C-alpha cells in the first residue's frame, strides 16, 4: 500500500467515525430537547467547532506551495 492510499484510508475511516459520533450527539440532543430541534442542531454545531478547532493550528503551519512564475510551462 502506498503512502497516499494509507492516508486516504485513514481519512475515510476518520470521516465515517466523526460523522457517526456527531449523529449520536445530535440524536442525544434531539431526545433531550424534543420541542426545540433548532437548539439541538445548534448544540451539535458547537461540538463540530470543538472537534475542528484542534486541527486549525497544524493546518496553519503547513508549508505553502511555491507560486508558479508567469513563464512556467507546467501550469498550462
Tab-separated table of N, CA and C in Angstrom:
chain	number	residue	atom	x	y	z
A	1	UNK	N	0.847	-1.172	0.000
A	1	UNK	CA	0.000	0.000	0.000
A	1	UNK	C	0.899	1.244	0.000
A	2	UNK	N	0.598	2.156	-0.892
A	2	UNK	CA	1.376	3.388	-0.960
A	2	UNK	C	0.983	4.319	0.169
A	3	UNK	N	1.829	5.313	0.391
A	3	UNK	CA	1.587	6.274	1.460
A	3	UNK	C	0.278	7.028	1.244
A	4	UNK	N	-0.024	7.405	0.007
A	4	UNK	CA	-1.255	8.154	-0.250
A	4	UNK	C	-2.489	7.281	-0.069
A	5	UNK	N	-2.377	5.995	-0.373
A	5	UNK	CA	-3.503	5.087	-0.169
A	5	UNK	C	-3.789	4.913	1.319
A	6	UNK	N	-2.745	4.834	2.121
A	6	UNK	CA	-2.916	4.729	3.569
A	6	UNK	C	-3.539	5.984	4.137
A	7	UNK	N	-3.100	7.137	3.665
A	7	UNK	CA	-3.670	8.402	4.127
A	7	UNK	C	-5.132	8.510	3.733
A	8	UNK	N	-5.455	8.095	2.537
A	8	UNK	CA	-6.853	8.120	2.090
A	8	UNK	C	-7.708	7.196	2.944
A	9	UNK	N	-7.188	6.036	3.280
A	9	UNK	CA	-7.938	5.096	4.118
A	9	UNK	C	-8.177	5.682	5.505
A	10	UNK	N	-7.156	6.298	6.091
A	10	UNK	CA	-7.307	6.908	7.411
A	10	UNK	C	-8.312	8.055	7.356
A	11	UNK	N	-8.257	8.875	6.327
A	11	UNK	CA	-9.212	9.983	6.187
A	11	UNK	C	-10.639	9.465	6.030
A	12	UNK	N	-10.815	8.414	5.266
A	12	UNK	CA	-12.142	7.854	5.047
A	12	UNK	C	-12.721	7.282	6.340
A	13	UNK	N	-11.914	6.525	7.054
A	13	UNK	CA	-12.379	5.955	8.322
A	13	UNK	C	-12.635	7.070	9.332
A	14	UNK	N	-11.753	8.045	9.397
A	14	UNK	CA	-11.927	9.163	10.323
A	14	UNK	C	-13.190	9.953	10.033
A	15	UNK	N	-13.472	10.183	8.777
A	15	UNK	CA	-14.691	10.905	8.413
A	15	UNK	C	-15.931	10.113	8.781
A	16	UNK	N	-15.890	8.804	8.576
A	16	UNK	CA	-17.033	7.951	8.923
A	16	UNK	C	-17.264	7.923	10.429
A	17	UNK	N	-16.195	7.776	11.185
A	17	UNK	CA	-16.319	7.751	12.643
A	17	UNK	C	-16.788	9.114	13.156
A	18	UNK	N	-16.235	10.194	12.601
A	18	UNK	CA	-16.649	11.527	13.012
A	18	UNK	C	-18.119	11.791	12.735
A	19	UNK	N	-18.577	11.378	11.574
A	19	UNK	CA	-19.995	11.559	11.238
A	19	UNK	C	-20.881	10.738	12.164
A	20	UNK	N	-20.445	9.529	12.510
A	20	UNK	CA	-21.227	8.693	13.416
A	20	UNK	C	-21.287	9.296	14.815
A	21	UNK	N	-20.170	9.823	15.294
A	21	UNK	CA	-20.142	10.455	16.617
A	21	UNK	C	-21.059	11.667	16.645
A	22	UNK	N	-20.995	12.487	15.613
A	22	UNK	CA	-21.858	13.670	15.572
A	22	UNK	C	-23.329	13.294	15.437
A	23	UNK	N	-23.624	12.208	14.744
A	23	UNK	CA	-25.012	11.744	14.648
A	23	UNK	C	-25.526	11.299	16.012
A	24	UNK	N	-24.669	10.642	16.794
A	24	UNK	CA	-25.057	10.224	18.145
A	24	UNK	C	-25.283	11.443	19.032
A	25	UNK	N	-24.404	12.428	18.940
A	25	UNK	CA	-24.565	13.657	19.724
A	25	UNK	C	-25.861	14.355	19.340
A	26	UNK	N	-26.124	14.481	18.054
A	26	UNK	CA	-27.348	15.138	17.605
A	26	UNK	C	-28.575	14.368	18.084
A	27	UNK	N	-28.563	13.058	17.976
A	27	UNK	CA	-29.717	12.270	18.419
A	27	UNK	C	-29.948	12.428	19.918
A	28	UNK	N	-28.868	12.445	20.680
A	28	UNK	CA	-28.995	12.635	22.124
A	28	UNK	C	-29.593	14.009	22.434
A	29	UNK	N	-29.139	15.026	21.727
A	29	UNK	CA	-29.674	16.377	21.938
A	29	UNK	C	-31.143	16.446	21.513
A	30	UNK	N	-31.495	15.794	20.419
A	30	UNK	CA	-32.895	15.790	19.980
A	30	UNK	C	-33.790	15.068	20.985
A	31	UNK	N	-33.282	13.996	21.588
A	31	UNK	CA	-34.058	13.263	22.584
A	31	UNK	C	-34.245	14.073	23.866
A	32	UNK	N	-33.215	14.867	24.206
A	32	UNK	CA	-33.320	15.639	25.446
A	32	UNK	C	-34.072	16.952	25.254
A	33	UNK	N	-34.251	17.392	24.015
A	33	UNK	CA	-34.986	18.623	23.707
A	33	UNK	C	-35.989	18.349	22.584
A	34	UNK	N	-37.021	17.584	22.842
A	34	UNK	CA	-37.936	17.219	21.746
A	34	UNK	C	-38.722	18.397	21.182
A	35	UNK	N	-38.872	19.462	21.933
A	35	UNK	CA	-39.644	20.609	21.433
A	35	UNK	C	-38.754	21.682	20.821
A	36	UNK	N	-37.443	21.491	20.834
A	36	UNK	CA	-36.538	22.513	20.313
A	36	UNK	C	-35.458	21.891	19.426
A	37	UNK	N	-35.843	21.422	18.235
A	37	UNK	CA	-34.814	20.801	17.378
A	37	UNK	C	-33.755	21.794	16.913
A	38	UNK	N	-34.107	23.060	16.757
A	38	UNK	CA	-33.107	24.042	16.334
A	38	UNK	C	-32.010	24.176	17.382
A	39	UNK	N	-32.373	24.135	18.647
A	39	UNK	CA	-31.376	24.200	19.718
A	39	UNK	C	-30.485	22.967	19.706
A	40	UNK	N	-31.064	21.810	19.392
A	40	UNK	CA	-30.272	20.579	19.325
A	40	UNK	C	-29.239	20.670	18.209
A	41	UNK	N	-29.653	21.204	17.061
A	41	UNK	CA	-28.703	21.382	15.955
A	41	UNK	C	-27.650	22.419	16.312
A	42	UNK	N	-28.053	23.463	17.024
A	42	UNK	CA	-27.100	24.481	17.466
A	42	UNK	C	-26.066	23.910	18.414
A	43	UNK	N	-26.506	23.077	19.366
A	43	UNK	CA	-25.571	22.425	20.279
A	43	UNK	C	-24.589	21.537	19.520
A	44	UNK	N	-25.103	20.808	18.552
A	44	UNK	CA	-24.249	19.910	17.766
A	44	UNK	C	-23.243	20.703	16.936
A	45	UNK	N	-23.656	21.872	16.458
A	45	UNK	CA	-22.725	22.727	15.720
A	45	UNK	C	-21.516	23.073	16.583
A	46	UNK	N	-21.740	23.377	17.849
A	46	UNK	CA	-20.626	23.726	18.727
A	46	UNK	C	-19.711	22.530	18.967
A	47	UNK	N	-20.262	21.317	18.952
A	47	UNK	CA	-19.419	20.127	19.035
A	47	UNK	C	-18.546	20.012	17.789
A	48	UNK	N	-19.126	20.311	16.635
A	48	UNK	CA	-18.345	20.285	15.385
A	48	UNK	C	-17.205	21.288	15.465
A	49	UNK	N	-17.503	22.493	15.933
A	49	UNK	CA	-16.472	23.527	16.077
A	49	UNK	C	-15.388	23.080	17.056
A	50	UNK	N	-15.785	22.439	18.146
A	50	UNK	CA	-14.812	21.971	19.133
A	50	UNK	C	-13.918	20.876	18.568
A	51	UNK	N	-14.485	20.002	17.729
A	51	UNK	CA	-13.676	18.951	17.114
A	51	UNK	C	-12.746	19.508	16.028
A	52	UNK	N	-13.172	20.559	15.351
A	52	UNK	CA	-12.373	21.125	14.260
A	52	UNK	C	-11.282	22.069	14.765
A	53	UNK	N	-11.489	22.690	15.901
A	53	UNK	CA	-10.540	23.681	16.410
A	53	UNK	C	-9.118	23.146	16.587
A	54	UNK	N	-8.935	21.960	17.139
A	54	UNK	CA	-7.552	21.468	17.288
A	54	UNK	C	-6.825	21.265	15.952
A	55	UNK	N	-7.551	21.122	14.871
A	55	UNK	CA	-6.916	20.932	13.560
A	55	UNK	C	-6.496	22.260	12.932
A	56	UNK	N	-6.949	23.361	13.492
A	56	UNK	CA	-6.667	24.667	12.894
A	56	UNK	C	-5.183	25.021	12.958
A	57	UNK	N	-4.566	24.877	14.102
A	57	UNK	CA	-3.161	25.254	14.243
A	57	UNK	C	-2.246	24.428	13.332
A	58	UNK	N	-2.337	23.101	13.340
A	58	UNK	CA	-1.479	22.352	12.410
A	58	UNK	C	-1.743	22.716	10.944
A	59	UNK	N	-2.997	23.013	10.613
A	59	UNK	CA	-3.304	23.391	9.228
A	59	UNK	C	-2.639	24.717	8.865
A	60	UNK	N	-2.588	25.634	9.813
A	60	UNK	CA	-1.942	26.922	9.545
A	60	UNK	C	-0.432	26.791	9.426
A	61	UNK	N	0.130	25.764	10.022
A	61	UNK	CA	1.576	25.564	9.984
A	61	UNK	C	2.052	24.756	8.776
A	62	UNK	N	1.129	24.279	7.947
A	62	UNK	CA	1.530	23.543	6.752
A	62	UNK	C	2.279	24.467	5.792
A	63	UNK	N	3.318	23.958	5.163
A	63	UNK	CA	4.034	24.808	4.210
A	63	UNK	C	3.191	25.057	2.966
A	64	UNK	N	3.329	26.240	2.427
A	64	UNK	CA	2.606	26.575	1.210
A	64	UNK	C	3.323	26.047	-0.020
A	65	UNK	N	2.600	25.928	-1.099
A	65	UNK	CA	3.201	25.514	-2.362
A	65	UNK	C	3.825	26.730	-3.026
A	66	UNK	N	4.941	26.552	-3.700
A	66	UNK	CA	5.535	27.701	-4.392
A	66	UNK	C	4.619	28.174	-5.523
A	67	UNK	N	4.531	29.464	-5.663
A	67	UNK	CA	3.693	30.015	-6.735
A	67	UNK	C	4.420	29.881	-8.073
A	68	UNK	N	3.709	29.463	-9.103
A	68	UNK	CA	4.373	29.342	-10.412
A	68	UNK	C	4.629	30.734	-10.992
A	69	UNK	N	5.722	30.837	-11.715
A	69	UNK	CA	6.019	32.114	-12.366
A	69	UNK	C	5.202	32.238	-13.626
A	70	UNK	N	5.113	33.416	-14.174
A	70	UNK	CA	4.278	33.667	-15.350
A	70	UNK	C	4.725	32.845	-16.558
A	71	UNK	N	6.008	32.593	-16.691
A	71	UNK	CA	6.521	31.856	-17.842
A	71	UNK	C	6.606	30.363	-17.607
A	72	UNK	N	6.074	29.858	-16.529
A	72	UNK	CA	6.184	28.435	-16.201
A	72	UNK	C	5.259	27.629	-17.130
A	73	UNK	N	5.823	26.718	-17.885
A	73	UNK	CA	5.067	25.924	-18.848
A	73	UNK	C	4.251	24.829	-18.174
A	74	UNK	N	4.605	24.419	-16.945
A	74	UNK	CA	3.913	23.319	-16.307
A	74	UNK	C	2.523	23.714	-15.792
A	75	UNK	N	2.217	25.013	-15.776
A	75	UNK	CA	0.929	25.495	-15.285
A	75	UNK	C	-0.161	25.229	-16.322
A	76	UNK	N	0.198	25.204	-17.584
A	76	UNK	CA	-0.803	25.071	-18.660
A	76	UNK	C	-1.271	23.686	-18.844
